[in-house]
Amino acid sequence: MLAIIDPRTVINLSIVIGVCLDNTCLFYADQRKIDFQVPHNIDDHFEKIFRINSNVLVGATGQYAHIEKLTSPFVDGEDLDIDTAFTRAVSYIANMKKMFALTGTRTYIIGGKNADGCFGIYTVKYNAETTQIETDKQLIPPNSKLIATRCSLPAGLTLKADEYNDRIAEAVMLATSIQDLNQKISAIICDVADRDQTVNKNISILSIA
């Protein structure tokens, strides 16, 4: 029988946005964490994006046990690239499924460089409705001027995913500099915060070039 995680010990993390170009990768997130206890405990200065090393950025959204460390799949990750980090995330969720009855969806967004120095952005998602692990990979060919974006939204705004993905892509296309892009993506997160109480306006930004 699988162990059941007490829902009172679960935390919820809402939004992470990843943007990958052919020469850089940027991650953005708000800093709100909500504990599923009564009354709800809110932490407005909680990091959910991380630089694992000079090759890999990771963002975590969804539901996690309070005792879990969000970077657990990537521990001792000094030599990881995005492919090996991806494999670690898939294995970690698979092992969690063997031990626990996971009741909440969770997503890892992984961005940065592979072993050949090619930039890309991947997702590893545990879908609580289907109990399946869903994955997606996109690499950006060098000197291609292409972009890849990923956005994990609060559950209450899932139906707005296309709208926000379009807004993120437009922000990337119109940005005149990295600073300008940071301001545009931060404004999008602030808009989400106005619509959904699981998100705040404290913005974290990490990059790899």
mmCIF file of C-alpha atoms in Angstrom:
data_model
loop_
_atom_site.group_PDB
_atom_site.id
_atom_site.type_symbol
_atom_site.label_atom_id
_atom_site.label_comp_id
_atom_site.label_asym_id
_atom_site.label_seq_id
_atom_site.Cartn_x
_atom_site.Cartn_y
_atom_site.Cartn_z
ATOM 1 C CA MET A 1 0.000 0.000 0.000
ATOM 2 C CA LEU A 2 1.294 3.457 -0.895
ATOM 3 C CA ALA A 3 1.915 5.969 1.870
ATOM 4 C CA ILE A 4 -0.455 8.936 1.911
ATOM 5 C CA ILE A 5 0.948 12.432 2.280
ATOM 6 C CA ASP A 6 -1.070 14.357 4.853
ATOM 7 C CA PRO A 7 -2.746 17.173 2.862
ATOM 8 C CA ARG A 8 -2.102 19.498 5.794
ATOM 9 C CA THR A 9 1.637 19.155 5.089
ATOM 10 C CA VAL A 10 1.416 20.036 1.387
ATOM 11 C CA ILE A 11 2.643 23.307 -0.109
ATOM 12 C CA ASN A 12 1.415 24.922 -3.315
ATOM 13 C CA LEU A 13 3.601 26.897 -5.745
ATOM 14 C CA SER A 14 1.965 28.695 -8.646
ATOM 15 C CA ILE A 15 3.874 30.348 -11.483
ATOM 16 C CA VAL A 16 7.200 29.848 -13.252
ATOM 17 C CA ILE A 17 8.039 31.224 -16.708
ATOM 18 C CA GLY A 18 11.007 30.065 -18.746
ATOM 19 C CA VAL A 19 12.383 31.816 -21.821
ATOM 20 C CA CYS A 20 15.136 30.258 -23.917
ATOM 21 C CA LEU A 21 16.953 31.910 -26.829
ATOM 22 C CA ASP A 22 19.839 30.502 -28.849
ATOM 23 C CA ASN A 23 22.374 32.071 -26.487
ATOM 24 C CA THR A 24 20.685 32.517 -23.125
ATOM 25 C CA CYS A 25 18.014 31.123 -20.834
ATOM 26 C CA LEU A 26 15.976 33.116 -18.301
ATOM 27 C CA PHE A 27 13.608 31.931 -15.572
ATOM 28 C CA TYR A 28 11.032 34.067 -13.772
ATOM 29 C CA ALA A 29 8.797 33.307 -10.789
ATOM 30 C CA ASP A 30 6.795 34.925 -8.046
ATOM 31 C CA GLN A 31 7.698 34.112 -4.435
ATOM 32 C CA ARG A 32 4.410 33.011 -2.840
ATOM 33 C CA LYS A 33 4.143 29.640 -1.128
ATOM 34 C CA ILE A 34 0.858 28.503 0.404
ATOM 35 C CA ASP A 35 0.718 25.719 3.000
ATOM 36 C CA PHE A 36 -2.444 23.601 2.807
ATOM 37 C CA GLN A 37 -3.122 23.797 6.511
ATOM 38 C CA VAL A 38 -5.947 25.553 8.336
ATOM 39 C CA PRO A 39 -5.681 28.465 8.403
ATOM 40 C CA HIS A 40 -3.525 28.662 5.261
ATOM 41 C CA ASN A 41 0.024 29.779 6.018
ATOM 42 C CA ILE A 42 1.407 32.104 3.339
ATOM 43 C CA ASP A 43 5.114 32.770 2.786
ATOM 44 C CA ASP A 44 5.693 35.663 0.375
ATOM 45 C CA HIS A 45 9.471 35.253 0.135
ATOM 46 C CA PHE A 46 9.890 31.653 -1.026
ATOM 47 C CA GLU A 47 12.177 30.760 -3.938
ATOM 48 C CA LYS A 48 10.921 28.311 -6.566
ATOM 49 C CA ILE A 49 13.560 28.814 -9.289
ATOM 50 C CA PHE A 50 17.154 27.687 -8.855
ATOM 51 C CA ARG A 51 20.517 27.765 -10.626
ATOM 52 C CA ILE A 52 21.808 24.215 -10.252
ATOM 53 C CA ASN A 53 25.117 25.007 -11.973
ATOM 54 C CA SER A 54 26.396 27.043 -14.925
ATOM 55 C CA ASN A 55 24.351 24.880 -17.325
ATOM 56 C CA VAL A 56 21.006 24.317 -15.636
ATOM 57 C CA LEU A 57 18.101 26.357 -14.276
ATOM 58 C CA VAL A 58 15.154 24.632 -12.609
ATOM 59 C CA GLY A 59 11.715 25.896 -11.619
ATOM 60 C CA ALA A 60 9.119 24.010 -9.567
ATOM 61 C CA THR A 61 5.357 24.537 -9.503
ATOM 62 C CA GLY A 62 2.399 22.585 -8.175
ATOM 63 C CA GLN A 63 2.084 20.617 -4.949
ATOM 64 C CA TYR A 64 4.912 19.196 -2.857
ATOM 65 C CA ALA A 65 5.236 17.688 0.597
ATOM 66 C CA HIS A 66 6.376 20.261 3.129
ATOM 67 C CA ILE A 67 9.486 18.234 3.959
ATOM 68 C CA GLU A 68 10.571 17.908 0.306
ATOM 69 C CA LYS A 69 13.461 19.992 -0.928
ATOM 70 C CA LEU A 70 12.539 21.346 -4.356
ATOM 71 C CA THR A 71 16.041 20.673 -5.680
ATOM 72 C CA SER A 72 16.134 17.065 -4.410
ATOM 73 C CA PRO A 73 16.141 15.558 -7.930
ATOM 74 C CA PHE A 74 19.250 17.591 -8.741
ATOM 75 C CA VAL A 75 21.341 17.122 -5.594
ATOM 76 C CA ASP A 76 25.109 16.977 -6.232
ATOM 77 C CA GLY A 77 24.346 18.415 -9.651
ATOM 78 C CA GLU A 78 27.621 20.171 -10.402
ATOM 79 C CA ASP A 79 28.063 18.165 -13.619
ATOM 80 C CA LEU A 80 24.460 18.141 -14.806
ATOM 81 C CA ASP A 81 23.290 19.477 -18.158
ATOM 82 C CA ILE A 82 19.637 19.836 -19.150
ATOM 83 C CA ASP A 83 19.440 16.268 -20.482
ATOM 84 C CA THR A 84 20.799 14.643 -17.336
ATOM 85 C CA ALA A 85 18.724 16.992 -15.163
ATOM 86 C CA PHE A 86 15.644 15.952 -17.164
ATOM 87 C CA THR A 87 16.432 12.272 -16.543
ATOM 88 C CA ARG A 88 16.881 12.981 -12.825
ATOM 89 C CA ALA A 89 13.470 14.709 -12.625
ATOM 90 C CA VAL A 90 11.671 11.843 -14.387
ATOM 91 C CA SER A 91 13.331 9.258 -12.115
ATOM 92 C CA TYR A 92 12.542 11.272 -8.984
ATOM 93 C CA ILE A 93 8.828 11.508 -9.771
ATOM 94 C CA ALA A 94 8.702 7.825 -10.751
ATOM 95 C CA ASN A 95 10.242 6.878 -7.400
ATOM 96 C CA MET A 96 7.828 9.167 -5.545
ATOM 97 C CA LYS A 97 4.926 7.426 -7.317
ATOM 98 C CA LYS A 98 6.185 4.069 -6.031
ATOM 99 C CA MET A 99 6.273 5.274 -2.428
ATOM 100 C CA PHE A 100 3.408 7.766 -2.104
ATOM 101 C CA ALA A 101 -0.143 8.291 -3.305
ATOM 102 C CA LEU A 102 0.528 11.629 -4.987
ATOM 103 C CA THR A 103 -2.678 13.657 -5.030
ATOM 104 C CA GLY A 104 -1.381 16.896 -6.536
ATOM 105 C CA THR A 105 0.056 17.818 -9.909
ATOM 106 C CA ARG A 106 3.667 19.041 -9.970
ATOM 107 C CA THR A 107 5.868 20.395 -12.750
ATOM 108 C CA TYR A 108 9.615 20.851 -13.115
ATOM 109 C CA ILE A 109 10.733 23.285 -15.819
ATOM 110 C CA ILE A 110 14.376 22.742 -16.778
ATOM 111 C CA GLY A 111 16.304 25.190 -18.923
ATOM 112 C CA GLY A 112 19.866 25.875 -19.996
ATOM 113 C CA LYS A 113 22.478 24.004 -22.028
ATOM 114 C CA ASN A 114 22.997 20.394 -23.061
ATOM 115 C CA ALA A 115 26.367 18.639 -23.264
ATOM 116 C CA ASP A 116 26.978 20.186 -26.691
ATOM 117 C CA GLY A 117 26.303 23.712 -25.441
ATOM 118 C CA CYS A 118 22.930 23.944 -27.205
ATOM 119 C CA PHE A 119 20.259 25.868 -25.290
ATOM 120 C CA GLY A 120 16.864 24.348 -24.605
ATOM 121 C CA ILE A 121 13.934 24.140 -22.241
ATOM 122 C CA TYR A 122 12.248 20.951 -20.993
ATOM 123 C CA THR A 123 9.271 20.125 -18.771
ATOM 124 C CA VAL A 124 8.578 17.135 -16.550
ATOM 125 C CA LYS A 125 5.034 17.051 -15.165
ATOM 126 C CA TYR A 126 3.236 14.621 -12.901
ATOM 127 C CA ASN A 127 -0.448 14.792 -13.851
ATOM 128 C CA ALA A 128 -2.466 13.881 -10.758
ATOM 129 C CA GLU A 129 -5.634 13.279 -12.800
ATOM 130 C CA THR A 130 -4.065 10.663 -15.069
ATOM 131 C CA THR A 131 -1.273 9.633 -12.624
ATOM 132 C CA GLN A 132 1.090 9.814 -15.595
ATOM 133 C CA ILE A 133 4.423 11.580 -16.075
ATOM 134 C CA GLU A 134 4.227 13.963 -19.040
ATOM 135 C CA THR A 135 7.378 15.333 -20.667
ATOM 136 C CA ASP A 136 8.310 17.849 -23.323
ATOM 137 C CA LYS A 137 11.654 18.934 -24.814
ATOM 138 C CA GLN A 138 12.642 21.805 -27.079
ATOM 139 C CA LEU A 139 16.185 22.644 -28.170
ATOM 140 C CA ILE A 140 17.168 25.897 -29.876
ATOM 141 C CA PRO A 141 19.665 25.416 -32.740
ATOM 142 C CA PRO A 142 22.729 27.702 -32.440
ATOM 143 C CA ASN A 143 22.467 31.021 -34.298
ATOM 144 C CA SER A 144 18.849 30.269 -35.195
ATOM 145 C CA LYS A 145 17.298 33.323 -33.526
ATOM 146 C CA LEU A 146 14.449 31.035 -32.451
ATOM 147 C CA ILE A 147 12.815 31.153 -29.013
ATOM 148 C CA ALA A 148 11.205 28.632 -26.692
ATOM 149 C CA THR A 149 8.996 29.519 -23.758
ATOM 150 C CA ARG A 150 7.303 27.566 -20.996
ATOM 151 C CA CYS A 151 4.743 28.847 -18.527
ATOM 152 C CA SER A 152 3.281 26.949 -15.584
ATOM 153 C CA LEU A 153 0.214 28.851 -14.368
ATOM 154 C CA PRO A 154 -1.952 28.612 -11.233
ATOM 155 C CA ALA A 155 -4.648 25.946 -11.506
ATOM 156 C CA GLY A 156 -7.327 28.616 -11.588
ATOM 157 C CA LEU A 157 -5.893 30.128 -14.777
ATOM 158 C CA THR A 158 -5.234 26.931 -16.733
ATOM 159 C CA LEU A 159 -7.820 27.903 -19.351
ATOM 160 C CA LYS A 160 -5.863 31.131 -19.936
ATOM 161 C CA ALA A 161 -2.679 29.260 -20.905
ATOM 162 C CA ASP A 162 -2.857 30.170 -24.595
ATOM 163 C CA GLU A 163 -3.404 33.836 -23.763
ATOM 164 C CA TYR A 164 -0.383 33.986 -21.472
ATOM 165 C CA ASN A 165 1.840 31.974 -23.795
ATOM 166 C CA ASP A 166 1.010 34.451 -26.573
ATOM 167 C CA ARG A 167 1.783 37.388 -24.282
ATOM 168 C CA ILE A 168 5.114 35.878 -23.259
ATOM 169 C CA ALA A 169 6.097 35.236 -26.884
ATOM 170 C CA GLU A 170 5.116 38.798 -27.800
ATOM 171 C CA ALA A 171 7.191 40.171 -24.912
ATOM 172 C CA VAL A 172 10.232 38.258 -26.137
ATOM 173 C CA MET A 173 9.781 39.453 -29.718
ATOM 174 C CA LEU A 174 9.298 43.105 -28.734
ATOM 175 C CA ALA A 175 11.979 43.328 -26.033
ATOM 176 C CA THR A 176 14.854 45.636 -26.916
ATOM 177 C CA SER A 177 17.211 44.232 -24.268
ATOM 178 C CA ILE A 178 17.364 41.628 -21.512
ATOM 179 C CA GLN A 179 16.457 44.344 -19.001
ATOM 180 C CA ASP A 180 13.427 45.261 -21.084
ATOM 181 C CA LEU A 181 12.444 41.585 -21.333
ATOM 182 C CA ASN A 182 12.763 41.214 -17.555
ATOM 183 C CA GLN A 183 10.404 44.159 -17.082
ATOM 184 C CA LYS A 184 7.869 42.794 -19.580
ATOM 185 C CA ILE A 185 7.788 39.289 -18.090
ATOM 186 C CA SER A 186 7.633 40.703 -14.556
ATOM 187 C CA ALA A 187 4.598 42.753 -15.631
ATOM 188 C CA ILE A 188 2.914 39.574 -16.866
ATOM 189 C CA ILE A 189 3.483 37.878 -13.507
ATOM 190 C CA CYS A 190 2.066 40.925 -11.731
ATOM 191 C CA ASP A 191 -1.013 40.665 -13.940
ATOM 192 C CA VAL A 192 -1.402 37.022 -12.902
ATOM 193 C CA ALA A 193 -1.110 38.139 -9.266
ATOM 194 C CA ASP A 194 -4.007 40.541 -9.798
ATOM 195 C CA ARG A 195 -6.123 37.626 -11.050
ATOM 196 C CA ASP A 196 -5.063 34.857 -8.673
ATOM 197 C CA GLN A 197 -4.335 35.030 -4.943
ATOM 198 C CA THR A 198 -1.826 32.175 -5.067
ATOM 199 C CA VAL A 199 0.629 34.537 -6.806
ATOM 200 C CA ASN A 200 2.339 37.664 -5.481
ATOM 201 C CA LYS A 201 4.338 40.496 -7.036
ATOM 202 C CA ASN A 202 7.736 39.631 -5.566
ATOM 203 C CA ILE A 203 9.639 38.538 -8.653
ATOM 204 C CA SER A 204 12.709 36.285 -8.859
ATOM 205 C CA ILE A 205 14.821 36.234 -12.036
ATOM 206 C CA LEU A 206 17.704 33.878 -12.916
ATOM 207 C CA SER A 207 19.676 33.522 -16.134
ATOM 208 C CA ILE A 208 22.320 31.416 -17.866
ATOM 209 C CA ALA A 209 24.301 32.610 -20.867
#
